[in-house]
Structures are given as structure tokens and as C-alpha cells.
CSV table of C-alpha atoms in Angstrom, one decimal:
chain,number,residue,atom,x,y,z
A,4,UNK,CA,0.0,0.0,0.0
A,5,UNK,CA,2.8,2.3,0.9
A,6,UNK,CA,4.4,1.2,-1.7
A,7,UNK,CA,1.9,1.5,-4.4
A,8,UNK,CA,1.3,5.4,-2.8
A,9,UNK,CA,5.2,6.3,-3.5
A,10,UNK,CA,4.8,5.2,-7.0
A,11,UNK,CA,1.7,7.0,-7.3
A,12,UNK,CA,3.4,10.0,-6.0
A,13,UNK,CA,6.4,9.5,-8.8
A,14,UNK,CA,3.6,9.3,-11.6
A,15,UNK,CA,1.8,12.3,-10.6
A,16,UNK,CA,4.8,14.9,-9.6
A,17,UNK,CA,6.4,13.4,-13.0
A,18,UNK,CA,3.0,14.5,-15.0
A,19,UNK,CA,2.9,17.8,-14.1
A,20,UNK,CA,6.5,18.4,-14.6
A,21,UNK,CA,6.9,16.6,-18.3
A,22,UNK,CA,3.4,18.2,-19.1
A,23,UNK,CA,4.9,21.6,-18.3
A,24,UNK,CA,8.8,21.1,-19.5
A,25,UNK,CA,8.5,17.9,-21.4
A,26,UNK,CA,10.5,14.8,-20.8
A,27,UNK,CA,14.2,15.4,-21.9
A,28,UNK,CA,14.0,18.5,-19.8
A,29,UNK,CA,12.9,16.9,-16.5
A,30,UNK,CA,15.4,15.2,-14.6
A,31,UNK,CA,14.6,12.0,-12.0
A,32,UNK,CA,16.0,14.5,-9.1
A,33,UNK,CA,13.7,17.1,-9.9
A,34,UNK,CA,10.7,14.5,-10.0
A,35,UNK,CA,12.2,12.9,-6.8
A,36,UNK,CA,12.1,16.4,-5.1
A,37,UNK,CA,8.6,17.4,-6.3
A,38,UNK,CA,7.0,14.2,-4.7
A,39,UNK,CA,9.1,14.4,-1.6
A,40,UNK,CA,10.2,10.7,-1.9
A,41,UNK,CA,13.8,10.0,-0.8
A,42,UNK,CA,16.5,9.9,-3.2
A,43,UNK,CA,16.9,6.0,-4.7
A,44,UNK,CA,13.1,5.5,-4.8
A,45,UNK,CA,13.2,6.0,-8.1
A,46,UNK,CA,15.0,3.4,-9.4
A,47,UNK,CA,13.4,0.9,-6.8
A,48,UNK,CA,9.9,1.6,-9.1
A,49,UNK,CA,11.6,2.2,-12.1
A,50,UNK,CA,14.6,0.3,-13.9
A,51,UNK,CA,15.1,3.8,-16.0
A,52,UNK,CA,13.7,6.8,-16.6
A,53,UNK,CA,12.2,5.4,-20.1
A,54,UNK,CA,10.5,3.0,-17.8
A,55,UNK,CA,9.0,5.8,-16.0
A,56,UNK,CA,8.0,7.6,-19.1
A,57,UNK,CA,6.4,4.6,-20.6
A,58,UNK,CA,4.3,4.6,-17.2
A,59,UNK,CA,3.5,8.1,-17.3
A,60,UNK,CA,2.0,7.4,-21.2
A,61,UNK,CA,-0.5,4.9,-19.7
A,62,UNK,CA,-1.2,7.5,-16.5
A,63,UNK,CA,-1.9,10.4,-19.1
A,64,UNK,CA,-3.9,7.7,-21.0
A,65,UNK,CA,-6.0,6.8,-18.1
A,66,UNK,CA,-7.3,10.5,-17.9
A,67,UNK,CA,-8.1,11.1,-21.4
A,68,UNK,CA,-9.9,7.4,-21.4
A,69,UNK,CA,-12.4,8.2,-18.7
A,70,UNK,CA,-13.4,11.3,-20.9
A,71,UNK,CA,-13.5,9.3,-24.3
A,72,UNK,CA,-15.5,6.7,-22.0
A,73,UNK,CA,-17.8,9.2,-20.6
A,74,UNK,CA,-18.9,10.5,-23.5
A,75,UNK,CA,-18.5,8.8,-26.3
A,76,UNK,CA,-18.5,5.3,-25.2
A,77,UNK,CA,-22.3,4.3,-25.0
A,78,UNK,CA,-23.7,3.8,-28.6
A,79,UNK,CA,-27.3,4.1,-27.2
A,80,UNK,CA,-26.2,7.9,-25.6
A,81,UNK,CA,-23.1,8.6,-28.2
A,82,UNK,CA,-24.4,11.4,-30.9
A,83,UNK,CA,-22.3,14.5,-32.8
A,84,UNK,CA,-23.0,16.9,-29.5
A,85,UNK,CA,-21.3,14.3,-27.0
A,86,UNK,CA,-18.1,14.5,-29.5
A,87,UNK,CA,-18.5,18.5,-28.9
A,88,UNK,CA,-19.3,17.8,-25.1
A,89,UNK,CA,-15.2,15.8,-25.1
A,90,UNK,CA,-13.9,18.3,-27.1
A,91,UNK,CA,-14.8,21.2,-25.0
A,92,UNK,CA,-14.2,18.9,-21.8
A,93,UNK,CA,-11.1,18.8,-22.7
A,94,UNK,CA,-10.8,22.4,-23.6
A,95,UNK,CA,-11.8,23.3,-19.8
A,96,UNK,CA,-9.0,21.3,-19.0
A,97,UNK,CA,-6.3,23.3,-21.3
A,98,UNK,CA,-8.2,26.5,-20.1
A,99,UNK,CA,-7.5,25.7,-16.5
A,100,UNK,CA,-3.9,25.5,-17.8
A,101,UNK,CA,-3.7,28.9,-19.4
A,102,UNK,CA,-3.9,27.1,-23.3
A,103,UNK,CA,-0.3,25.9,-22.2
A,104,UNK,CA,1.2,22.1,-21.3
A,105,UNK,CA,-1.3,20.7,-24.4
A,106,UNK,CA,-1.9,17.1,-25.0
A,107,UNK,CA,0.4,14.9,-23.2
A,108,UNK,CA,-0.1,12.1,-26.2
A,109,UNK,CA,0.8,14.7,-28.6
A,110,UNK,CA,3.6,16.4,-26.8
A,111,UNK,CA,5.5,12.8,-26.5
A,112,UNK,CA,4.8,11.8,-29.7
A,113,UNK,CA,6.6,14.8,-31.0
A,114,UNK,CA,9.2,14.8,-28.6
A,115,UNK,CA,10.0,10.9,-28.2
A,116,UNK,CA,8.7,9.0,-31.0
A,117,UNK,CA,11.6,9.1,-32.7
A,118,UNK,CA,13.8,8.3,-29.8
A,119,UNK,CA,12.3,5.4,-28.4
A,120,UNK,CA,10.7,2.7,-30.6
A,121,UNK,CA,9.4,1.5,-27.2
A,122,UNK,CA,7.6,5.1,-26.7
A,123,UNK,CA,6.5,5.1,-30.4
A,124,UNK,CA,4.9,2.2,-30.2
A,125,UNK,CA,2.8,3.1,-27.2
A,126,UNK,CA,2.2,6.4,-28.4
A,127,UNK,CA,0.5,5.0,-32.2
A,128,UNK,CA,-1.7,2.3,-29.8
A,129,UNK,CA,-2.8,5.3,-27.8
A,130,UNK,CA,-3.6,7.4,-30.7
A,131,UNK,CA,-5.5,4.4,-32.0
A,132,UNK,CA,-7.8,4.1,-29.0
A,133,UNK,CA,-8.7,7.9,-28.9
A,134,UNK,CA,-9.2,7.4,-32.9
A,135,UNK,CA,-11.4,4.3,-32.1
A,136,UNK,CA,-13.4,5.8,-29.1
A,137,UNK,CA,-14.1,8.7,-32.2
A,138,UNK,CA,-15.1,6.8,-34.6
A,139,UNK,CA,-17.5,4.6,-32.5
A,140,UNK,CA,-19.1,7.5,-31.6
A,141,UNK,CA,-19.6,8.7,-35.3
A,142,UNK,CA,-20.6,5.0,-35.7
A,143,UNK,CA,-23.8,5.6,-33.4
A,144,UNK,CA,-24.3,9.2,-35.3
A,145,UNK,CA,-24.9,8.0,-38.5
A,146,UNK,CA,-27.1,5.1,-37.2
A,147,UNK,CA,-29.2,7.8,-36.0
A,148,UNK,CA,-29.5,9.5,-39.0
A,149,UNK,CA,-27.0,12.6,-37.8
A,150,UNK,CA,-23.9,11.9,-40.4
A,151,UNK,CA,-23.8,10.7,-44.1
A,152,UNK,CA,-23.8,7.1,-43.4
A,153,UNK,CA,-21.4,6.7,-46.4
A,154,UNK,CA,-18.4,8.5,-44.7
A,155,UNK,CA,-15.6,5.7,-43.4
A,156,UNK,CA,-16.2,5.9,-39.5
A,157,UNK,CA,-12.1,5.1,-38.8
A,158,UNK,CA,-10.8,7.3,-41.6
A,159,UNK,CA,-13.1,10.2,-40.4
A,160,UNK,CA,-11.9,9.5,-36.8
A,161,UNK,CA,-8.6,9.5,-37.9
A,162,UNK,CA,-8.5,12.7,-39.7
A,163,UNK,CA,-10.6,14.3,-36.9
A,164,UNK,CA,-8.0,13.3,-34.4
A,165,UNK,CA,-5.1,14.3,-36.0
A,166,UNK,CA,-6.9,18.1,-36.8
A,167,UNK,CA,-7.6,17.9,-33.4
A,168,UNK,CA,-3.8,17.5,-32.3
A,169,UNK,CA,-3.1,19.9,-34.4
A,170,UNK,CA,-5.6,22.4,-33.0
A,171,UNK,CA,-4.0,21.5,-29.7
A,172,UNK,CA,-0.4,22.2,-31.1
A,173,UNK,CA,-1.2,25.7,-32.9
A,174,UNK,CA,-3.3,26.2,-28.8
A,175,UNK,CA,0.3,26.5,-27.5
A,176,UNK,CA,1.7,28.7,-30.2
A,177,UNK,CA,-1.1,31.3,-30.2
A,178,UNK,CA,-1.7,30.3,-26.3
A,179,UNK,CA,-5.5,30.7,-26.5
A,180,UNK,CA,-8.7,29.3,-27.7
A,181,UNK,CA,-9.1,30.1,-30.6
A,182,UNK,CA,-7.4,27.8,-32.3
A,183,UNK,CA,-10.0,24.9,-30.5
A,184,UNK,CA,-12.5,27.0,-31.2
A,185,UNK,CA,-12.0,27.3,-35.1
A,186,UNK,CA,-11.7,23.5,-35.2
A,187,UNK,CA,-14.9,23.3,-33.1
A,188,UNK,CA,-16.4,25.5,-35.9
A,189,UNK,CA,-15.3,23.8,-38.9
A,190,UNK,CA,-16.1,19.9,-37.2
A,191,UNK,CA,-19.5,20.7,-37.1
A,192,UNK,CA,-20.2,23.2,-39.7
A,193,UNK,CA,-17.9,21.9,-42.2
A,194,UNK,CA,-16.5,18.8,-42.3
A,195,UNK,CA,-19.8,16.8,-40.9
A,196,UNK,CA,-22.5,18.3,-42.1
A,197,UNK,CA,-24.7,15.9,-43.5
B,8,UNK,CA,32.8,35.7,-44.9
B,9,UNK,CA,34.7,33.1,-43.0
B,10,UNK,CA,32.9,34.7,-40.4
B,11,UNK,CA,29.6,34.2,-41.8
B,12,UNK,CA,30.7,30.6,-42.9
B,13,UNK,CA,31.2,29.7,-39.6
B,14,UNK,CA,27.7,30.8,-38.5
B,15,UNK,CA,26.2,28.7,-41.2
B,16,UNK,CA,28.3,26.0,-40.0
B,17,UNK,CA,26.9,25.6,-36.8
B,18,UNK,CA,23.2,26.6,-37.5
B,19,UNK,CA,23.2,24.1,-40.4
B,20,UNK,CA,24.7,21.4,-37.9
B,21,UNK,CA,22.4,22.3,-35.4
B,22,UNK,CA,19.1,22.1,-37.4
B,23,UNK,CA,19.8,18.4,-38.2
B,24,UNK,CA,20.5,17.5,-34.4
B,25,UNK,CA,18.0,19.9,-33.3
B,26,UNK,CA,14.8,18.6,-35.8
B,27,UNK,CA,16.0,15.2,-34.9
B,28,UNK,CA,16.7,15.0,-31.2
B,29,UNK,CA,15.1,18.0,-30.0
B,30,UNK,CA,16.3,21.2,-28.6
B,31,UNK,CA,16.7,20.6,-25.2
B,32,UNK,CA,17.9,17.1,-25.8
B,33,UNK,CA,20.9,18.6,-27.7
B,34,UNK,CA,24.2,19.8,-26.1
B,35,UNK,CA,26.3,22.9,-27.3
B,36,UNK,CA,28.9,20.6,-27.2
B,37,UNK,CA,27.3,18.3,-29.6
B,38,UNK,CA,26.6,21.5,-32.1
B,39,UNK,CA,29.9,22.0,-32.5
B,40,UNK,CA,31.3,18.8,-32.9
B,41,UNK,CA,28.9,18.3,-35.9
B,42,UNK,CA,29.8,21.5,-37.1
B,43,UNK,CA,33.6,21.0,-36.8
B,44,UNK,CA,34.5,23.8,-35.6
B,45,UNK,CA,36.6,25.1,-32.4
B,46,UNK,CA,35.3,24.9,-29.1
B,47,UNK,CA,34.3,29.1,-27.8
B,48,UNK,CA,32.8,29.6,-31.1
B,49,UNK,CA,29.5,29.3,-30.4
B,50,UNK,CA,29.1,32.0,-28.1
B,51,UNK,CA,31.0,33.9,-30.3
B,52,UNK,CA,28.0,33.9,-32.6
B,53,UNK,CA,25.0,33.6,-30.1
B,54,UNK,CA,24.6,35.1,-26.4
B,55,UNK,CA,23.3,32.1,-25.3
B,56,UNK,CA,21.5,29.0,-26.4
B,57,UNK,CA,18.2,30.5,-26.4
B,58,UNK,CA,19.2,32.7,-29.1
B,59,UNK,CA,20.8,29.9,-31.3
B,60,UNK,CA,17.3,28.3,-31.2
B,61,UNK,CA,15.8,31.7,-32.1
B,62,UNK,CA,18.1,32.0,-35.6
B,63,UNK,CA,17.7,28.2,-35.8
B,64,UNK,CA,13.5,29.1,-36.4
B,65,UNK,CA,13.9,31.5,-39.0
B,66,UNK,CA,16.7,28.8,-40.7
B,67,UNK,CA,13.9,26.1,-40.7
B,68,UNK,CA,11.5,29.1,-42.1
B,69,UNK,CA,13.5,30.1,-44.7
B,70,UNK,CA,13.6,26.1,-46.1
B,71,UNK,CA,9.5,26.1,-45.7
B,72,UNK,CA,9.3,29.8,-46.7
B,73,UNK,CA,10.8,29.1,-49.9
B,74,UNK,CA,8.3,26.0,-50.5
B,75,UNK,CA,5.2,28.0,-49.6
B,76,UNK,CA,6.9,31.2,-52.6
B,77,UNK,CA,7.3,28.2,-55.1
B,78,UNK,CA,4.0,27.3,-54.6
B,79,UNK,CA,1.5,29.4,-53.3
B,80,UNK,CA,2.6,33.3,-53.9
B,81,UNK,CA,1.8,34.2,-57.1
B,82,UNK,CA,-2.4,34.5,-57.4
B,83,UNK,CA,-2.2,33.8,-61.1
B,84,UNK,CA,-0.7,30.7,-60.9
B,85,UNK,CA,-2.1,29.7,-57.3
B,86,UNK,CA,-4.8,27.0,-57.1
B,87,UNK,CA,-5.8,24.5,-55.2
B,88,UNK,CA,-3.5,22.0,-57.4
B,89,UNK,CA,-0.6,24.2,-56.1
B,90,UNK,CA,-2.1,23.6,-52.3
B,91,UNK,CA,-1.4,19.6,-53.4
B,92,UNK,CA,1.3,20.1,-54.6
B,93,UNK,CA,2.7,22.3,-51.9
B,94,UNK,CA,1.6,19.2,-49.0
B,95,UNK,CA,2.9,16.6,-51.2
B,96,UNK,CA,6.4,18.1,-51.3
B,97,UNK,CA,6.5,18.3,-47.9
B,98,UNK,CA,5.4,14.7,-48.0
B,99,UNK,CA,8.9,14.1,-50.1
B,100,UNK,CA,11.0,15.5,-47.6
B,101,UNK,CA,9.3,13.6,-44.7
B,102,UNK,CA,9.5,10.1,-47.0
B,103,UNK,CA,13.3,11.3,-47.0
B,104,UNK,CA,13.6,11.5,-43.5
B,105,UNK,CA,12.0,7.7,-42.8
B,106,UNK,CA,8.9,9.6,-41.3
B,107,UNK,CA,10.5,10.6,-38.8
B,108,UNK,CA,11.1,14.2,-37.6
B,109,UNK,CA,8.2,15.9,-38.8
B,110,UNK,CA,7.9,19.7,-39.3
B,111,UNK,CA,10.5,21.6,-36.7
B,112,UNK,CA,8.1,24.7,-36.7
B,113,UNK,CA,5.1,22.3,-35.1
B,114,UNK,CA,7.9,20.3,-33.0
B,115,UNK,CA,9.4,23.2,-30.9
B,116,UNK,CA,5.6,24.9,-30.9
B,117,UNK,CA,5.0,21.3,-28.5
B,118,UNK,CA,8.8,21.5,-27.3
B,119,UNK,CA,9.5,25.8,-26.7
B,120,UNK,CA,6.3,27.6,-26.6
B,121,UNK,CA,5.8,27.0,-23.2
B,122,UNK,CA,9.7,27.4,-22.2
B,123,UNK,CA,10.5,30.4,-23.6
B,124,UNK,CA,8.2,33.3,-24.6
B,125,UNK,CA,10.8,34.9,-27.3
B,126,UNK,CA,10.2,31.0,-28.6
B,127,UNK,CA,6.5,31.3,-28.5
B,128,UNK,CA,6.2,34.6,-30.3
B,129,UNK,CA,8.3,33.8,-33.1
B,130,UNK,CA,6.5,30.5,-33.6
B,131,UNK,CA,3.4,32.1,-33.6
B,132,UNK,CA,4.5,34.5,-36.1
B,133,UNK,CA,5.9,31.8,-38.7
B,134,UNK,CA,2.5,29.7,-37.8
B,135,UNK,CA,0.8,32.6,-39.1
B,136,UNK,CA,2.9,33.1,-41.9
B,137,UNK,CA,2.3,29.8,-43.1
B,138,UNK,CA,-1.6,30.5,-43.1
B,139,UNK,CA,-0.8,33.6,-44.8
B,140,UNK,CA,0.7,31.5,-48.0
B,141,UNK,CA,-2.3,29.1,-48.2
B,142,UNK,CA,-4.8,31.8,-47.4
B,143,UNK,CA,-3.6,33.3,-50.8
B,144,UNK,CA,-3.6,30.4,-52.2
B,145,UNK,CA,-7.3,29.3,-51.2
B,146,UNK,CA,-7.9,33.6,-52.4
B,147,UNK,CA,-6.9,32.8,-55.6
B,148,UNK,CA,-9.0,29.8,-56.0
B,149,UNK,CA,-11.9,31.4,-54.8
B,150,UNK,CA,-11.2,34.2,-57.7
B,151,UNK,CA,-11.0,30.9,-60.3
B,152,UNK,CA,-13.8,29.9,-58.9
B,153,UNK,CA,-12.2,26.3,-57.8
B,154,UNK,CA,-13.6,27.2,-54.3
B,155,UNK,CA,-16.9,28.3,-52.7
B,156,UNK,CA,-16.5,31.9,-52.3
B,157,UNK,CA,-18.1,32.1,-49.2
B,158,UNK,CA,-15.5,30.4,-46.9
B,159,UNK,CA,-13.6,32.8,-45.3
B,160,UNK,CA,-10.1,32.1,-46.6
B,161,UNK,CA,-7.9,33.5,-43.3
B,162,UNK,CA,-10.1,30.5,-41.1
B,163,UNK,CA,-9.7,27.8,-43.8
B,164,UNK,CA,-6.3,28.4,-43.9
B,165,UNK,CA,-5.8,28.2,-40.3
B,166,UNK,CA,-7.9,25.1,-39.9
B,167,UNK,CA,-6.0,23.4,-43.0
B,168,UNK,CA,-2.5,24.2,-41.3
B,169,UNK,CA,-3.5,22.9,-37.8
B,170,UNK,CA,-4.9,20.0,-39.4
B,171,UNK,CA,-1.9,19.6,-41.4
B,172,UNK,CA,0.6,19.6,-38.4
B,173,UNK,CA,-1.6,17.4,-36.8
B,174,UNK,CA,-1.2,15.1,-39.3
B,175,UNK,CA,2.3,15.3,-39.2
B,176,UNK,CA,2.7,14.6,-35.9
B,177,UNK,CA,0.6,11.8,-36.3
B,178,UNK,CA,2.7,10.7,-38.9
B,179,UNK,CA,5.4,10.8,-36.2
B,180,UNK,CA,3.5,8.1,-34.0
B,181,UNK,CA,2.6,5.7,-37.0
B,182,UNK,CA,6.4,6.1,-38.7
B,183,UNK,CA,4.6,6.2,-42.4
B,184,UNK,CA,2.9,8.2,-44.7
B,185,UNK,CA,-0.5,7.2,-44.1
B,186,UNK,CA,-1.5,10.2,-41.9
B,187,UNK,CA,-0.6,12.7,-44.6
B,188,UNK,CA,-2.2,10.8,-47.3
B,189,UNK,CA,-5.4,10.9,-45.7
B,190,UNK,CA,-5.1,14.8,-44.7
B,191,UNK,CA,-4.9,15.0,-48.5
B,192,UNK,CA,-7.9,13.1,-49.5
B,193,UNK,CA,-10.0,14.4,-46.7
B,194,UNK,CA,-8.7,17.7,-48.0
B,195,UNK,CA,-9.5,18.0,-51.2
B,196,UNK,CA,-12.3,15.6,-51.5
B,197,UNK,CA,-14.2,16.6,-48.5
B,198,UNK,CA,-13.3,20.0,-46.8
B,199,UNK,CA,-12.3,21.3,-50.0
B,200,UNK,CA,-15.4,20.1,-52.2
B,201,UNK,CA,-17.3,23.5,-53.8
């Protein structure tokens, strides 16, 4: 139990910090100090600091899962407004952060995917599952009648994704809303109106 | 002029290390071994690193800057075939690099904006001078009547680029082109469509 709690307290001192100055630039002492764990826990937890990272991919994952889950999980309940009630969830969430840090998948993907075929690999299955957590709920809009039912569900969800990211990225560049808002716009006006 | 060359030397060095490591993940040191030139140069040229990494922007700009001239700036040759072919040879140079990389104006947006806010500023610029050469572009469509008139060209643009480095980035996580061949057909046969 202890134990499990000073792992816990690794994972979530070492979000914040990679979320706010990304991986490479936070070292193990710095996480160490911000979860006031004695020096050589960390390597009790964690045989490296990749290992750690890899962790913190399924702890970020974990968050943005209970949101794809909540909203767009239930094909009875999922319809194109609870894909704008994630996306804006998730804009509270960047809002609360002052439009900085940005998505924690999208960060690591551009900052580690080409360093760590371990981290790549984790990074494309995680894309895939918010992809797939799209597209089944644009699977339950077209069966009631709210898409053209002859749009690929997965290669919409894919593209939507990825603008999304995008959005996300251009977020921290611009550091406000608008660029989540624009995409907001052009998802439901544009891109899937019937 | 060997003055210059020496400059050239180490940003040209740098940008390699830079777009494939990251920026924080690479050392001084490292720049100018690469480079091959005398230790004490560096900050002969640059104050400090952050300042390296600000000339480094506008070296990856001018490569890009160059691509979106070619393609996009003059409105009598500009149309949305020039928008395709624009993407796809950006495309090439990513196919060049393995699919790795990715665009070094979206990385150190994710890696910088937050880090440095004479980073942030300058990125936001070159983002928006990016949707300033396909805004033209879409302009001069519009006027050739490729392009519903009514879509405000500035927004397009904007959503087009974030969608685009999102698909770069997701190109990143996949390690293939897939994710920039489906920005294009979603692009042009979908958001695109008059």
C-alpha cells in the first residue's frame, strides 16, 4: 500500500512536470524532489527513466480514457454533441492551464517517437484508441441519421483526431482558444454536415 | 565571410541535431562537434543557447518559406492544385527522413512555446505566416472559382494548417505516410469540395 502510494506519487509529480517542460528537460531528481520521496526510490519503481515515461504514457492515457468513455463510449447515448461535449471537456481542461502544457499524447509523440521505438509504439496504440473511441461514436451518429452514413467511420476519426492535435499544437503557439475554437467551428459546420 | 561561414556552419549542424533530437535534448557541445569547428565559437556567434534556437526558427523558415513562394505566392498561378502540390512536397522531404522528424516549426511549438516566450512569439508569427501563403492560395482559387466563395479564406487556412501539423505529428506516431495521405484526401475531396 505504501508502496503503491510512493509510486503514485512518482507518476503524478512526474506529469505535471513533463506536461509543463517535457521529458528530456525533466530530470529524475527534480521529479524525486517534487513528490518528496527519498533519493533511490526511483529506481526501486523504475529500472530507468524510459521505464518511468512509458508509465506516465499509460497514466496520461488513463485521464483522457475516462473522458473518451464518458462521453463517447455508450452507442445508445453517443451522438455528434457528445463529441462537442469531449472536445470542449477537454478544452476546460487546457483552459484551466492557461492554453499551455497541451496534449500529453501529442507532446511525447513529438518529442520521443523518434527516440524510443518503445515510446512510439505506445504512443501509435494510444492514438489508435482515442481514434477508435471517435469513430465509435460517429458509428452511433450515423445510425441515428445525424452523419452521411457513407463516410468511413475510422478514416473520419482518424482525420478528426489528428486536426484535433493539431488544433492543440497551434493552442500553445497562439496560447488561446481560438485555435479549439476554429476547429470546433469547422467539425460541425464543415466537415460533418450531412 | 569566413565569419559568416562559420555561423552557417553551426546553425546548419544544429538544425539536423535539433529537428531530430530536439532542442533541449541537444548539447552545445554536440553542435559544434557536428559542425567542426573550435570549441568558444559558439558563443561567439549567439549570447546564449536561447538565441541559437531563435536563428535556428527562421533557418527552418526560410527552407519552408521558400516551398510555400514556389508554390503558393503568385495568385495567377495559385490554385488548389498548387495547395497539393505544396503538401505533397513536404510529403517528399518527410519520405526522406524515414517519417521521422516531422515539421520543426510544429515540434518546438510542442517542445518551446511553453519554455521560452521569445520562442513562443516567433513561432506564432511563422505559424501565421504559413496560413498567410495558403490563405492566398485558397484567395486565388476562390477568384478561379475552384472554391466556394463564401468560406472565409484566413479561417480555412488556419484550420487546414492545424490539421496539417496534426497530421504530421501523427505521422510521427505511425512512422509512415499514411496520416498525410489521408489529410490530402480528406482535404481535397471533403473540406475542400465546392
Amino acid at each position: 500500500m505504501a508502496k503503491e502510494n510512493t509510486k503514485l506519487k512518482l507518476l503524478t509529480a512526474g506529469a505535471k512536470l513533463v506536461h509543463e517542460n517535457g521529458f528530456n528537460n525533466t530530470g529524475v531528481q527534480e521529479i524525486l524532489k517534487a513528490a518528496g520521496v527519498p533519493k533511490g526510490s526511483f529506481y526501486f519503481y523504475f529500472s530507468n527513466k524510459e521505464e518511468f515515461g512509458l508509465d506516465l504514457l499509460d497514466f496520461f492515457m488513463d485521464f483522457i480514457g475516462e473522458r473518451l468513455d464518458k462521453h463517447l463510449k455508450d452507442p445508445s447515448e453517443a451522438s455528434l454533441e457528445s463529441l462537442r461535449a469531449f472536445f470542449r471537456e477537454m478544452g476546460e481542461v487546457f483552459k484551466l492551464k492557461g492554453y499551455k502544457c497541451g496534449c500529453p499524447i501529442g507532446n511525447l509523440t513529438q518529442e520521443m517517437a523518434d527516440l524510443s521505438e518503445a515510446f512510439r509504439l505506445k504512443l501509435d496504440r494510444y492514438m489508435n484508441d482515442m481514434k477508435s473511441g471517435i469513430a465509435s461514436c460517429l458509428t452511433a451518429a450515423q445510425a441515428k441519421g445525424e452523419l452521411d452514413a457513407s463516410l468511413g467511420p475510422e478514416e473520419l476519426a482518424d482525420f478528426i483526431l489528428n486536426s484535433w492535435e493539431g488544433a492543440v499544437l497551434r493552442m500553445k503557439a497562439a496560447r488561446s482558444a481560438e485555435p479549439l475554437e476554429l476547429f470546433e467551428r469547422m467539425l460541425f459546420t464543415h466537415v460533418l454536415k450531412r
